[in-house]
mmCIF file of C-alpha atoms and ligand atoms in Angstrom:
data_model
loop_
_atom_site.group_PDB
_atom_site.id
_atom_site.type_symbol
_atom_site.label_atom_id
_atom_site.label_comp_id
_atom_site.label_asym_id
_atom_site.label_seq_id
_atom_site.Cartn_x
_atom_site.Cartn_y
_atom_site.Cartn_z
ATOM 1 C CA UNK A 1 -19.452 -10.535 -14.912
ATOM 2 C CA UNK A 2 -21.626 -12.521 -12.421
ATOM 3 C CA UNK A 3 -24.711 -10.683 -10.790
ATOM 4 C CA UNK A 4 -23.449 -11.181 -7.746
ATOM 5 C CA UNK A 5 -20.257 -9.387 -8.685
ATOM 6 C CA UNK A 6 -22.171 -6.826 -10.072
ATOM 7 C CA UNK A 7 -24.114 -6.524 -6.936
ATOM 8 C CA UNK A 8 -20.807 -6.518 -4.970
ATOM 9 C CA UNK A 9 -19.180 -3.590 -7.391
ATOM 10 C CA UNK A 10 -22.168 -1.271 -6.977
ATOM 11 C CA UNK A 11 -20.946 -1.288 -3.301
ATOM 12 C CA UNK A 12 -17.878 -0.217 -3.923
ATOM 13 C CA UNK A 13 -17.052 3.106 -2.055
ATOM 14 C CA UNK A 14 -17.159 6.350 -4.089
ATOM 15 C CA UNK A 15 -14.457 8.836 -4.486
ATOM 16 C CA UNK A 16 -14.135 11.937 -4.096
ATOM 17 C CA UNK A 17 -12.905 14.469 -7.111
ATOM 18 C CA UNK A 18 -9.440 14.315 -6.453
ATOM 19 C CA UNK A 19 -9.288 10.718 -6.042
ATOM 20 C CA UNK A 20 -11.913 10.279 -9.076
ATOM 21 C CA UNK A 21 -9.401 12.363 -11.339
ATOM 22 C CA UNK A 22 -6.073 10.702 -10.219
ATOM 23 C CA UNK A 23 -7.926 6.935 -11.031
ATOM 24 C CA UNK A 24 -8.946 8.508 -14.624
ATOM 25 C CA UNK A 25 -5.163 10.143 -15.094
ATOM 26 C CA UNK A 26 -4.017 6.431 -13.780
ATOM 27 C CA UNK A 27 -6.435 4.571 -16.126
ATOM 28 C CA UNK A 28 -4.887 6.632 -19.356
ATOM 29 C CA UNK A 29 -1.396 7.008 -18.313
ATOM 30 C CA UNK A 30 -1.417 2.848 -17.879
ATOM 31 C CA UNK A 31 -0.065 3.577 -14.099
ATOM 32 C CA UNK A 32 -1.018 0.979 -11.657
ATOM 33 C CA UNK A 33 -3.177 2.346 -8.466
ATOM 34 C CA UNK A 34 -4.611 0.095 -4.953
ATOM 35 C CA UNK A 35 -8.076 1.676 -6.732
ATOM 36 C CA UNK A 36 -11.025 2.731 -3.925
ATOM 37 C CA UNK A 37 -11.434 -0.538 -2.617
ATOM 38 C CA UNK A 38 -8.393 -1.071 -1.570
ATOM 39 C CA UNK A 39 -7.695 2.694 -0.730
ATOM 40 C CA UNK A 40 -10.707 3.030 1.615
ATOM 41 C CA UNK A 41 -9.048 0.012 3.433
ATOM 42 C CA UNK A 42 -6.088 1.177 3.831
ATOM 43 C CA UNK A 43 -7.930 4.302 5.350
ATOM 44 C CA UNK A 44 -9.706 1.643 7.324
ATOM 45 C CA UNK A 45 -6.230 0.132 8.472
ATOM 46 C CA UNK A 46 -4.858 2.837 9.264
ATOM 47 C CA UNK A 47 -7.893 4.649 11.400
ATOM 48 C CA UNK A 48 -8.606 0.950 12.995
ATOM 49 C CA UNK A 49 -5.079 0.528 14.208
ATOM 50 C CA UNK A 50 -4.596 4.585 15.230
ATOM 51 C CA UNK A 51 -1.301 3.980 13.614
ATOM 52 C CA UNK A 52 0.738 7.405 13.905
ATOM 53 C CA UNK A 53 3.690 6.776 11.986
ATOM 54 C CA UNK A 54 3.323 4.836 8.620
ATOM 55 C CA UNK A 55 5.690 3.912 6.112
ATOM 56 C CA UNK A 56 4.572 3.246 1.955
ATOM 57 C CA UNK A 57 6.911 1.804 -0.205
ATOM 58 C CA UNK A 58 5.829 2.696 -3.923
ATOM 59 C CA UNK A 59 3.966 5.901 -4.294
ATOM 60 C CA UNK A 60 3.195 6.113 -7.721
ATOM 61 C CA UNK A 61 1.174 9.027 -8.276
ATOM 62 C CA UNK A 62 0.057 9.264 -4.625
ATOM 63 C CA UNK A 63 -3.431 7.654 -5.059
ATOM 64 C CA UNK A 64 -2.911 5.445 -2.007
ATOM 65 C CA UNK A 65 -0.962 7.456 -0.059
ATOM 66 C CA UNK A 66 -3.519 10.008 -0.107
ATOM 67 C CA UNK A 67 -5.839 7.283 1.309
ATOM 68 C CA UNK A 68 -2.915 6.174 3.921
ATOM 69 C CA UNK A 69 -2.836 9.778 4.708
ATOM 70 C CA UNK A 70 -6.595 10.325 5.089
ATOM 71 C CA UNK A 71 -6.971 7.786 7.918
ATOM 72 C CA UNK A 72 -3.857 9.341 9.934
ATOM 73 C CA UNK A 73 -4.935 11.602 13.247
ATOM 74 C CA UNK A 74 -3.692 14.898 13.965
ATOM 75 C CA UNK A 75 0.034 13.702 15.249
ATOM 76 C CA UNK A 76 0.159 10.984 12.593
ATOM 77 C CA UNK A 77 3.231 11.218 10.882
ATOM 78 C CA UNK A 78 3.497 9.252 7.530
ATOM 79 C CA UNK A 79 6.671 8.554 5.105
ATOM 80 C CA UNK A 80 6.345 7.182 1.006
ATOM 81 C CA UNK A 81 8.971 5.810 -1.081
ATOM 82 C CA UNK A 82 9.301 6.236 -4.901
ATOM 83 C CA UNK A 83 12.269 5.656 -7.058
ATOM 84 C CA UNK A 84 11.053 7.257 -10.307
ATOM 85 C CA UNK A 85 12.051 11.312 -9.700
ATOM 86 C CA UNK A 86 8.729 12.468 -11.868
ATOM 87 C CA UNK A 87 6.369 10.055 -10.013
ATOM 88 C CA UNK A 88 7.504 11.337 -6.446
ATOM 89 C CA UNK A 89 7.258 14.953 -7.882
ATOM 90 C CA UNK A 90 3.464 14.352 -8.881
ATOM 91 C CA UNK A 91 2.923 12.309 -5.536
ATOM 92 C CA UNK A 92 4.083 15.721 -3.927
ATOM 93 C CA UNK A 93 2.054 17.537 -5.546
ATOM 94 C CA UNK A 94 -0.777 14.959 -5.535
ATOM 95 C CA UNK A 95 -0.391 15.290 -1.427
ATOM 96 C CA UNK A 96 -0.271 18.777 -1.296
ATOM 97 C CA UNK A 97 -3.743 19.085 -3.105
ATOM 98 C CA UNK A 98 -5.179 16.862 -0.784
ATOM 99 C CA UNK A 99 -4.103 19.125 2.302
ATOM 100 C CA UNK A 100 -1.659 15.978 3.089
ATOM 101 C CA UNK A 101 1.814 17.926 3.236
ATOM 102 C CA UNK A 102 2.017 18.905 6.353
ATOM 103 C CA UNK A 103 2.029 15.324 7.424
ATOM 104 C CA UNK A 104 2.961 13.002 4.667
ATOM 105 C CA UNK A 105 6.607 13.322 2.863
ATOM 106 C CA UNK A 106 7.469 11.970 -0.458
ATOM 107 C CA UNK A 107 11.133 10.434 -0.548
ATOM 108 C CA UNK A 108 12.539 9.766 -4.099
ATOM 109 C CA UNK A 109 14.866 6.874 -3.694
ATOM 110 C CA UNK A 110 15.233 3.095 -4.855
ATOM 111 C CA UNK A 111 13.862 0.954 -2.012
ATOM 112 C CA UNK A 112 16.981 -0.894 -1.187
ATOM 113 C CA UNK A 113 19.160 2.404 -0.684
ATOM 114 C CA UNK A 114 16.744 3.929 1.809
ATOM 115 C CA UNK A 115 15.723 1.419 3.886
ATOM 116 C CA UNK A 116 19.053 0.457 5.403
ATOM 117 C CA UNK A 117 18.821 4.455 6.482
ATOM 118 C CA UNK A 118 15.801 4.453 7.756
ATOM 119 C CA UNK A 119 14.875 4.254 11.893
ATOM 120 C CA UNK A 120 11.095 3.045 13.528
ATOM 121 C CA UNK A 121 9.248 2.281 15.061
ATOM 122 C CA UNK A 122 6.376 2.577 12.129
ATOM 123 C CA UNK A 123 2.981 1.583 13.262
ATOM 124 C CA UNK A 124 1.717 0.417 9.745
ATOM 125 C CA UNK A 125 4.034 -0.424 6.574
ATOM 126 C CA UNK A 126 2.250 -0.634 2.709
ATOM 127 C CA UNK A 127 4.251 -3.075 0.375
ATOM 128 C CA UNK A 128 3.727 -1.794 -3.374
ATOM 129 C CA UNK A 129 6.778 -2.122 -5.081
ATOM 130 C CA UNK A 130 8.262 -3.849 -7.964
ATOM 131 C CA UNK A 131 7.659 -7.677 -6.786
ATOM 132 C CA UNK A 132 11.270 -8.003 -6.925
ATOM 133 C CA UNK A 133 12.065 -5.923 -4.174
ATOM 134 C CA UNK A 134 9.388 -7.429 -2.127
ATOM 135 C CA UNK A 135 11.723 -10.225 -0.482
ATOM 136 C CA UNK A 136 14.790 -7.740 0.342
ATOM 137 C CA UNK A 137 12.285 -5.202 1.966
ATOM 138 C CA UNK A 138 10.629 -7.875 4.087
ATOM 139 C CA UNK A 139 13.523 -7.681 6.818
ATOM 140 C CA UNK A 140 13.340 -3.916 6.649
ATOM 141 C CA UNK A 141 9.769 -4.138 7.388
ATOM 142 C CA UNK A 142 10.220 -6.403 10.279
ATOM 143 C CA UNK A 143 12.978 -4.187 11.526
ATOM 144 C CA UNK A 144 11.144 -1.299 11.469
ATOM 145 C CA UNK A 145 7.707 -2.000 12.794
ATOM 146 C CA UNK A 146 6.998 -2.176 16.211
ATOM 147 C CA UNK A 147 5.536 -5.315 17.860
ATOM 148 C CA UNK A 148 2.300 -5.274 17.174
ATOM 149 C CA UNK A 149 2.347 -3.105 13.955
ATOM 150 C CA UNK A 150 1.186 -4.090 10.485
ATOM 151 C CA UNK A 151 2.132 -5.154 7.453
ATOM 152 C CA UNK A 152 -0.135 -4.625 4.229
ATOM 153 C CA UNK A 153 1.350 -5.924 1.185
ATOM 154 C CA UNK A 154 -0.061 -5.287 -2.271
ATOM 155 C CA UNK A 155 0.292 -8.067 -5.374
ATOM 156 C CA UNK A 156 0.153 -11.317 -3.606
ATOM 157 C CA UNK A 157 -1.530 -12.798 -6.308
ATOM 158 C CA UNK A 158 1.316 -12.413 -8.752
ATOM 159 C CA UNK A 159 3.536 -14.776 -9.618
ATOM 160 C CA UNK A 160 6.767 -12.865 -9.144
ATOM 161 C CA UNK A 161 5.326 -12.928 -5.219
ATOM 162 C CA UNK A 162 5.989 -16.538 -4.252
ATOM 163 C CA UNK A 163 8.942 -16.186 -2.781
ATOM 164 C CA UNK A 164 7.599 -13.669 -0.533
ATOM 165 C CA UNK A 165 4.420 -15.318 0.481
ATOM 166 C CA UNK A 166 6.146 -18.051 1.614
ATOM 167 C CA UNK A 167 8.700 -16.374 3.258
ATOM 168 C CA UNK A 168 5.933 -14.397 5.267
ATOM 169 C CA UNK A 169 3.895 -17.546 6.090
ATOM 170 C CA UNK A 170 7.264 -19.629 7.580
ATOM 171 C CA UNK A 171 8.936 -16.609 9.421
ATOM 172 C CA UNK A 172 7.596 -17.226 13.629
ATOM 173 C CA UNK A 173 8.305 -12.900 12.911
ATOM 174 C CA UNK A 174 4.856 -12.524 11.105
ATOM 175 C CA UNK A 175 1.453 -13.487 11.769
ATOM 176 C CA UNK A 176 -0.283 -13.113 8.185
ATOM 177 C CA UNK A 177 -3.562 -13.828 6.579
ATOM 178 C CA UNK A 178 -3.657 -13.520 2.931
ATOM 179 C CA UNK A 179 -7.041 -12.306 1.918
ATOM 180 C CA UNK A 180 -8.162 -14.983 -0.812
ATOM 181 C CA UNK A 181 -11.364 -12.923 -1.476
ATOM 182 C CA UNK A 182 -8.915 -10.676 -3.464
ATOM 183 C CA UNK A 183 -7.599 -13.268 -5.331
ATOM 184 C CA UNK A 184 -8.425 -14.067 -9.072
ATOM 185 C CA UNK A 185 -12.111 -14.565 -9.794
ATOM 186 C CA UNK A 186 -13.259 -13.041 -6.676
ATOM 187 C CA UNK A 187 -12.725 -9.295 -6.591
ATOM 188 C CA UNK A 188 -12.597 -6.625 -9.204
ATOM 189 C CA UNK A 189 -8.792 -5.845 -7.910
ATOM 190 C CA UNK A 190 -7.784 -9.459 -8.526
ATOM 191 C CA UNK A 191 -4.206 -8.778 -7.732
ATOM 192 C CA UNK A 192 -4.108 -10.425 -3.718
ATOM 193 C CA UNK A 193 -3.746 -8.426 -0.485
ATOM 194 C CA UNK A 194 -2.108 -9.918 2.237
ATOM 195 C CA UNK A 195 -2.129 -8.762 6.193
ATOM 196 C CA UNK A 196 0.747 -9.695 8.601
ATOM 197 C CA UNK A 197 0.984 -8.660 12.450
ATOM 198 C CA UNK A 198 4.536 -8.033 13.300
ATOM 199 C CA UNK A 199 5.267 -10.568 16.258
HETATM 200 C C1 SAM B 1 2.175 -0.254 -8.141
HETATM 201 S S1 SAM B 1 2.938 1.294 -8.189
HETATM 202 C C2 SAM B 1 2.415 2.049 -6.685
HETATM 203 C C3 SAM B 1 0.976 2.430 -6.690
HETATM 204 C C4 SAM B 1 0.554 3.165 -5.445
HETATM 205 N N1 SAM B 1 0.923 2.445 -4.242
HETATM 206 C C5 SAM B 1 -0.949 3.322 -5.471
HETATM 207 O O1 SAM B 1 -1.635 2.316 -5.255
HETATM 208 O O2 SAM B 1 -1.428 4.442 -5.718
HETATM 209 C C6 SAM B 1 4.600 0.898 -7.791
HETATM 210 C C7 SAM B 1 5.506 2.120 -7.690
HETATM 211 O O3 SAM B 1 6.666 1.742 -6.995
HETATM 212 C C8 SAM B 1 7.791 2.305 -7.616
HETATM 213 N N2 SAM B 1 8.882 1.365 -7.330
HETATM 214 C C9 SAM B 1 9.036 0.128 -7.866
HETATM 215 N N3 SAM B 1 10.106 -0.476 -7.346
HETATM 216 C C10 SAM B 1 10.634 0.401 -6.443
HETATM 217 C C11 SAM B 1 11.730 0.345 -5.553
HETATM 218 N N4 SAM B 1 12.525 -0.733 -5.509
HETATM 219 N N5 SAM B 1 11.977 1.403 -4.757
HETATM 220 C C12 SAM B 1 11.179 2.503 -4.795
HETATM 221 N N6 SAM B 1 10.117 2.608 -5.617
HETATM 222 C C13 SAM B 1 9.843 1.568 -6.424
HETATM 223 C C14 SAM B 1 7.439 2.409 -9.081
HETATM 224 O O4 SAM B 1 8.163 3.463 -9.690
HETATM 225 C C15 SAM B 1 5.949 2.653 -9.041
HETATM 226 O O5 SAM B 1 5.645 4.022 -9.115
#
């Protein structure tokens, strides 16, 4: 580890207990979270852009939709997807101990079978699910964000996400950045984060 990434990882934000416990209970249980660099800008996102009605796809254990959640106003409205039936039941939960209930829902359901159900406009869409269904929920995405509304997709960097990123970069639907200072060798995350405006 360089100094200067050193330097750059002492400024990472902190967390608070509840986040601090659910990255130790991720850490052990081997379950992939955004972490609090990544969560505190997706706080950031969603403040920035006063987005009222969000939409995650992948909730895990909830780490990152409790940091979608915290940068929702009063009427903010906000909706997570997760096919695995125990994860969504701890992301509940997870929600619920944040104070997050009232306003953010947990929907257990494979991507591709809720989408097609689902009606916008959503302000702000989170990408985080298996790479696989990246491609097919791309459409959805565009369908159901309002012009002007934006996309944040997690795992750029992977390989299983070529398809994707190129998709994004040649459809005139999306103006995206992806953000190489999360790719390898120059973050702690490492795994690519990529921004696209809905045209
Ligand atoms: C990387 S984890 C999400 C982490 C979470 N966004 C966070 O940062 O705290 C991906 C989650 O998406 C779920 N998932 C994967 N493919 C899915 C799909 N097609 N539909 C719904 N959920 C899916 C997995 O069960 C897993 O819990």
């Amino acid at each position: 580890v360089s100094e200067l990434e050193s330097y750059f990882r002492g400024l990472a934000p902190g967390s608070d207990p509840l986040l601090a416990g659910l990255q130790q209970e991720a850490a052990v249980q081997g379950i992939p979270i955004v972490g609090p660099l990544v969560g505190r800008l997706l706080q950031m996102l969603v403040q920035a852009t006063q987005a009222r009605a969000v939409l995650e796809l992948g909730a895990a254990i909830g780490y990152s939709t409790i940091c979608l959640g915290r940068g929702l106003g009063p009427a903010g409205r906000l909706l997570t997807l997760e096919r695995d039936p125990v994860l969504a039941q701890r992301a509940g939960d997870n929600l619920a101990r944040a104070g997050l209930a009232g306003s953010c829902q947990v929907r257990q359901g494979q991507a591709a079978e809720v989408l097609p159900g689902l009606e916008g406009p959503y302000d702000l869409a989170f990408l985080d699910i298996d790479k696989a269904g990246y491609l097919p929920a791309l459409g959805h995405c565009g369908r159901l964000l309002r012009p002007g509304g934006l996309l944040v997709v997690d795992n750029t960097s992977f390989s299983g996400s070529q398809d994707f990123n190129q998709a994004l970069r040649e459809d005139p639907a999306w103006l995206e950045a992806q953000l190489l200072c999360f790719l390898p060798g120059h973050s702690p995350e490492r795994d690519g984060l990529a921004l696209a405006v809905r045209a």
